[in-house]
Each structure stands twice: as C-alpha cells, then as structure tokens.
C-alpha cells in the first residue's frame, strides 16, 4: 500500500510525520511532494520518498492526499488529472472548505471521477493523536475502510455527512489552537501565582493530562469530575464562578463557532 502527500506544510508535514511513526506504511511507500525542497529534508532523512514533482509523487500511489491551501487545490488537481488512475486511486482531500462537488467537477474526465474522501484531521496527527473527520463522496465507499484504517493508525476517526465537516473542523482542526490558547492563559495565571513560565506551562500540561486520563477512565463526564474536585464553600467553586463571571463558557463557545463565520 502506497500513499502520496501533496504539500508538506503544517498539515501535510504533520500527516507524514505521524505515518512515519507508525507501521501501516513502509517509510519508502510514503511519498511527500512539495515545491520547496527544504521542507522535504526531514522526511527524506526518515526514509520517506520525497519529490518536488507532484506527478511523480502520484505514480503507483494507492492514496493521494491533497494537503495544500484551499485556493491551490484546483491548480494541483489540474496538474495531476491526466496522471491519475481513476479506477484504482483514491483522492483524500484535507483542504478545508473545498467541497466534494467542487472536487468532482475539477476531477471529472470523460464522465468519470475517481474515488474521493474528505479528511479533516488536526496537527495532533504528527503525534498519532489526531481527531479526523472523514466524509466519502457518494459512490466512494470502496476503499473507505482502508482510508479509515490509515487515519485510525494516526489517531481517531469519525465518519460524518459532508455537511458536518466544517463543524468537525472547528472542534478538532481549529480546536487544537483553542486548547493551546487555554494552556497559554492558564500558564500566565501560573506565572502571576508565582511560578516560572516553563514550570507553569508544564504544570498546566500535566494537569490537562490528568483531566484527559480521568475522562478516558471514568466514562467521560466532565461535570462528574468537576464535582469530585469542588468542595462546598471551598477554593474550586470560587475559581469556577470567577471564570464564569469573566465569560469563560461563552467565550469558548463563541470561539469554536466564530471560526465558521
Ligand atoms: N494546519 C492545520 O491545522 C489544518 C490544515 N488543514 C488544511 O490543510 C491544508 C494545508 O494547510 P497547512 O498545512 O496549514 O498550510 P501550509 O501553508 O503550511 O502548507 C501548504 C503546503 O503546500 C505547499 N504547496 C503550495 N503549492 C503547492 C503545489 N502546487 N503542489 C504541492 N504543494 C504545494 C506549500 O509549499 P511551500 O510553502 O514550500 O511553497 C506548503 O508546504 C489547507 O487546505 C487547510 O485547510 C486542515 C486541517 C487542519
Ligand atoms: O485555519 C484553517 O483554516 C485550517 C483549517 C483547520 C485548521 N486550520
């Protein structure tokens, strides 16, 4: 099984890095393509095949992942169209806000389109911890289980209707940034409370790790975990209420929704 990744930026690069940490693909069966060679060196050093030629990248690939900026997708499709095997290869599009209808129109050749699966991961994929939303085009389910297996090897997957993809991207793709912003805010609080910046950040990260482990172990209800921490009349409730007075829940909801405006 071979995979080509077109675009070695933040997303394509993170995907390549995650796949190279796994054992689903042999390193040489992962081909990473990018116009500037400097972004390819680290993958070459890890044994991946690298090229600045998109057409060369897709030769023999079973799965072709498009990880360029949305406005570049059509250019890439136009370039690759004549090199694609419409019966055997699967196009996996990671570009947000490019629809199956658009991709199908751009890819259409003699009335045919290849199998297309929309895949919206997050950069946690570099550490095999992505939350990836998958949405196959109609009549594109032949290789869906293989696509699912690929993304399950670098995190978790959720198959959704295309109409839910942008919501998934908000929660997961953009969500990484929102969670990092929480880490920054909590770390700044830690500095104000007397810790060195690095110590504060490490304390916040370890505390988040504890919260994640508790959620995973105890059935995943955050309110139940909050109740265990919150002594009546104690410190935690004063902090929680102060956060809400400052608009915490509303700010978080507005942030996740705001990216869709
Ligand atoms: N970043 C994220 O967290 C997420 C991103 N996405 C999606 O992933 C896509 C890529 O985003 P991101 O990685 O952040 O963007 P980047 O700008 O970091 O990466 C895009 C890459 O595409 C390369 N590129 C440009 N033109 C071509 C071309 N014609 N052929 C091949 N490669 C090309 C660029 O090369 P160079 O810079 O060397 O010119 C660059 O390395 C976007 O469509 C985005 O919506 C989806 C989910 C999450
Ligand atoms: O900011 C963006 O548009 C992309 C989509 C999800 C994460 N990054």
XYZ file of C-alpha atoms and ligand atoms in Angstrom:
317
model
C 0.000 0.000 0.000
C 1.439 3.388 -1.039
C 0.430 6.915 -0.192
C 1.335 10.289 -1.696
C 1.038 13.510 0.292
C 0.861 16.622 -1.882
C 2.004 19.593 0.200
C 4.460 19.297 3.093
C 3.285 22.280 5.130
C 1.870 22.172 8.641
C -0.864 19.642 7.847
C 0.771 17.512 5.166
C 4.015 17.516 7.140
C 2.242 16.509 10.358
C 0.468 13.682 8.499
C 3.743 12.422 7.031
C 5.410 12.626 10.460
C 2.585 10.634 12.062
C 2.589 7.951 9.358
C 6.368 7.648 9.650
C 5.965 6.940 13.384
C 3.547 4.095 12.615
C 3.929 0.793 10.830
C 0.992 0.797 8.419
C 3.233 2.009 5.582
C 6.875 1.260 4.901
C 8.719 4.590 5.000
C 9.640 4.379 1.310
C 5.960 3.855 0.421
C 5.134 7.305 1.792
C 5.869 9.929 -0.866
C 5.880 13.564 0.175
C 5.729 16.263 -2.514
C 6.394 19.953 -2.028
C 7.633 22.703 -4.371
C 10.394 23.802 -1.989
C 12.904 21.078 -1.186
C 13.822 22.438 2.243
C 10.545 21.148 3.705
C 11.276 17.646 2.381
C 14.642 17.013 4.006
C 13.365 15.787 7.372
C 11.111 13.220 5.691
C 13.918 12.062 3.417
C 16.096 11.533 6.497
C 13.350 9.332 7.964
C 13.326 7.164 4.815
C 10.282 8.594 3.033
C 10.320 9.170 -0.724
C 10.363 12.871 -1.482
C 9.926 14.899 -4.645
C 9.215 18.388 -5.905
C 7.237 16.864 -8.786
C 3.576 16.228 -7.925
C 3.059 13.997 -10.959
C 5.975 11.772 -9.989
C 4.563 11.579 -6.459
C 1.257 10.065 -7.545
C 2.736 7.356 -9.751
C 1.863 3.999 -8.154
C 0.207 5.629 -5.118
C -2.974 3.957 -3.910
C -3.998 7.013 -1.890
C -3.297 10.625 -2.899
C -3.651 13.145 -0.109
C -4.105 16.783 -1.033
C -2.708 18.974 1.759
C -2.286 22.349 0.080
C -4.104 25.592 0.891
C -7.722 25.545 -0.360
C -7.011 28.087 -3.121
C -4.233 25.841 -4.527
C -6.319 22.657 -4.718
C -7.648 23.299 -8.232
C -4.134 24.003 -9.530
C -2.939 20.709 -8.078
C -5.935 18.820 -9.484
C -5.417 20.374 -12.936
C -1.775 19.342 -12.824
C -2.461 15.765 -11.687
C -5.636 14.959 -13.589
C -4.006 13.264 -16.575
C -1.654 11.224 -14.377
C -4.375 9.687 -12.221
C -5.796 6.169 -12.443
C -9.496 6.830 -11.981
C -10.295 3.168 -11.329
C -7.656 2.425 -8.728
C -6.542 5.569 -6.912
C -8.349 7.316 -4.073
C -8.176 11.094 -3.653
C -8.105 12.128 0.005
C -8.684 15.861 0.353
C -7.557 17.621 3.532
C -8.184 21.174 2.352
C -10.920 22.732 4.464
C -13.855 24.343 2.669
C -13.301 22.579 -0.660
C -16.444 20.549 -1.332
C -16.950 17.152 -2.900
C -18.993 18.853 -5.641
C -16.068 21.181 -6.467
C -13.535 18.357 -6.372
C -15.736 16.166 -8.572
C -16.147 18.992 -11.111
C -12.406 19.669 -11.203
C -11.529 15.964 -11.430
C -14.210 14.931 -13.941
C -12.709 13.328 -17.061
C -14.763 11.675 -19.800
C -17.714 11.496 -17.402
C -15.672 9.758 -14.702
C -14.430 10.850 -11.284
C -12.109 8.883 -9.020
C -12.997 7.844 -5.501
C -12.911 10.932 -3.258
C -12.829 11.029 0.541
C -12.783 14.264 2.510
C -10.470 14.007 5.537
C -10.182 16.821 8.077
C -7.591 15.970 10.736
C -5.716 18.152 13.184
C -1.980 18.578 13.649
C -2.084 16.157 16.592
C -1.702 13.686 13.712
C 2.075 14.259 13.949
C 1.930 12.513 17.341
C -0.580 9.887 16.153
C -3.288 11.669 18.158
C -5.481 13.293 15.529
C -9.242 13.525 15.639
C -10.021 13.123 11.944
C -13.422 13.615 10.332
C -13.987 11.532 7.200
C -16.687 12.058 4.625
C -16.753 9.975 1.452
C -18.232 11.228 -1.796
C -21.306 9.241 -2.887
C -20.174 6.013 -4.560
C -16.752 6.396 -2.896
C -17.057 3.756 -0.222
C -14.992 1.040 -1.941
C -11.801 1.994 -0.137
C -13.362 3.878 2.780
C -12.416 1.193 5.308
C -8.785 1.466 4.171
C -8.878 5.261 4.470
C -10.385 4.821 7.929
C -7.595 2.395 8.851
C -4.968 4.902 7.683
C -6.364 7.675 9.874
C -7.043 5.314 12.779
C -3.332 4.500 12.697
C -2.614 8.158 13.498
C -5.472 8.935 15.881
C -9.229 8.502 15.959
C -11.779 8.914 13.172
C -15.369 9.932 12.923
C -17.322 9.403 9.686
C -19.781 12.239 9.067
C -22.012 13.697 6.382
C -20.153 16.361 4.430
C -22.475 18.993 5.924
C -20.932 18.313 9.355
C -17.306 18.547 8.177
C -16.884 22.256 8.867
C -18.273 21.806 12.399
C -15.814 18.954 12.901
C -13.008 21.125 11.579
C -13.963 23.831 14.093
C -13.961 21.411 17.025
C -10.898 19.426 16.072
C -8.796 21.118 13.357
C -9.074 24.620 14.837
C -9.704 23.186 18.300
C -6.016 22.423 18.794
C -5.340 26.163 18.612
C -8.119 26.952 21.081
C -6.823 24.405 23.560
C -3.295 25.810 23.156
C -4.726 29.253 23.926
C -6.223 27.815 27.124
C -2.795 26.401 28.011
C -1.265 29.829 27.442
C -3.884 31.583 29.562
C -3.567 29.052 32.396
C 0.241 29.303 32.232
C 0.035 33.095 32.500
C -2.138 32.633 35.577
C 0.542 30.302 36.947
C 3.223 32.973 36.452
C 1.049 35.523 38.234
C 0.672 32.989 41.039
C 4.455 32.775 41.398
C 5.780 30.020 39.096
C 8.474 30.358 36.427
C 6.897 30.379 32.925
C 8.214 26.933 31.909
C 7.219 25.387 35.226
C 3.756 26.932 34.934
C 3.296 25.512 31.428
C 4.495 22.040 32.469
C 2.143 22.079 35.474
C -0.790 23.044 33.213
C 0.050 20.344 30.660
C 0.361 17.650 33.341
C -2.925 18.819 34.871
C -4.570 18.541 31.442
C -3.089 15.064 31.100
C -4.699 14.120 34.413
C -8.045 15.517 33.241
C -7.798 13.580 29.957
C -6.924 10.339 31.736
C -9.799 10.786 34.185
C -12.247 11.419 31.339
C -10.989 8.376 29.465
C -11.103 6.146 32.541
C -14.370 7.245 34.119
C -16.839 7.424 31.256
C -16.098 10.902 30.010
C -18.419 13.190 32.011
C -16.563 16.449 32.789
C -19.214 17.679 35.249
C -18.851 14.499 37.317
C -15.081 15.068 37.506
C -15.612 18.749 38.416
C -17.926 17.702 41.265
C -15.158 15.478 42.673
C -12.824 18.486 42.877
C -15.297 21.054 44.119
C -15.506 21.227 47.900
C -18.648 23.081 49.024
C -17.562 26.514 50.168
C -14.022 25.678 49.024
C -11.468 27.105 46.620
C -12.540 25.443 43.349
C -16.064 26.816 43.287
C -14.763 30.350 43.871
C -12.482 29.945 40.853
C -15.169 28.376 38.664
C -17.600 31.164 39.465
C -14.939 33.812 38.807
C -14.244 32.184 35.409
C -17.926 32.263 34.528
C -18.266 35.876 35.682
C -15.489 36.661 33.206
C -17.460 34.851 30.482
C -15.423 31.641 30.150
C -18.084 29.277 28.778
C -19.477 31.898 26.461
C -16.002 32.844 25.216
C -15.195 29.204 24.430
C -18.488 28.625 22.597
C -18.095 31.882 20.656
C -14.546 30.879 19.706
C -15.479 27.458 18.357
C -18.462 28.892 16.485
C -16.689 32.079 15.400
C -14.316 30.254 13.084
C -17.276 29.304 10.907
C -18.322 32.914 10.246
N -2.926 23.411 9.633
C -3.955 22.731 10.161
O -4.059 22.568 11.389
C -5.003 22.149 9.263
C -4.998 22.378 7.902
N -5.956 21.819 7.111
C -5.919 22.056 5.680
O -4.677 21.609 5.185
C -4.316 22.390 4.061
C -2.883 22.842 4.206
O -2.799 23.701 5.321
P -1.421 23.971 6.042
O -0.604 22.743 6.011
O -1.745 24.611 7.317
O -0.781 25.047 5.043
P 0.768 25.303 4.747
O 0.852 26.601 4.032
O 1.554 25.113 5.986
O 1.147 24.122 3.746
C 0.794 24.089 2.395
C 1.935 23.430 1.659
O 1.544 23.281 0.314
C 2.697 23.511 -0.473
N 2.298 23.833 -1.838
C 1.951 25.034 -2.358
N 1.647 24.894 -3.666
C 1.803 23.571 -3.962
C 1.658 22.812 -5.138
N 1.255 23.361 -6.294
N 1.912 21.493 -5.080
C 2.312 20.914 -3.938
N 2.474 21.581 -2.779
C 2.219 22.901 -2.803
C 3.399 24.667 0.216
O 4.745 24.681 -0.195
P 5.743 25.920 0.042
O 5.326 26.616 1.310
O 7.073 25.276 0.143
O 5.556 26.808 -1.135
C 3.229 24.273 1.677
O 4.288 23.471 2.135
C -5.280 23.562 3.986
O -6.120 23.406 2.891
C -6.032 23.526 5.302
O -7.382 23.884 5.137
C -6.928 21.002 7.605
C -6.986 20.743 8.934
C -6.056 21.306 9.885
O -7.282 27.635 9.918
C -7.637 26.926 8.967
O -8.304 27.413 8.049
C -7.271 25.470 8.917
C -8.490 24.599 8.950
C -8.439 23.896 10.274
C -7.194 24.289 10.849
N -6.526 25.096 10.065
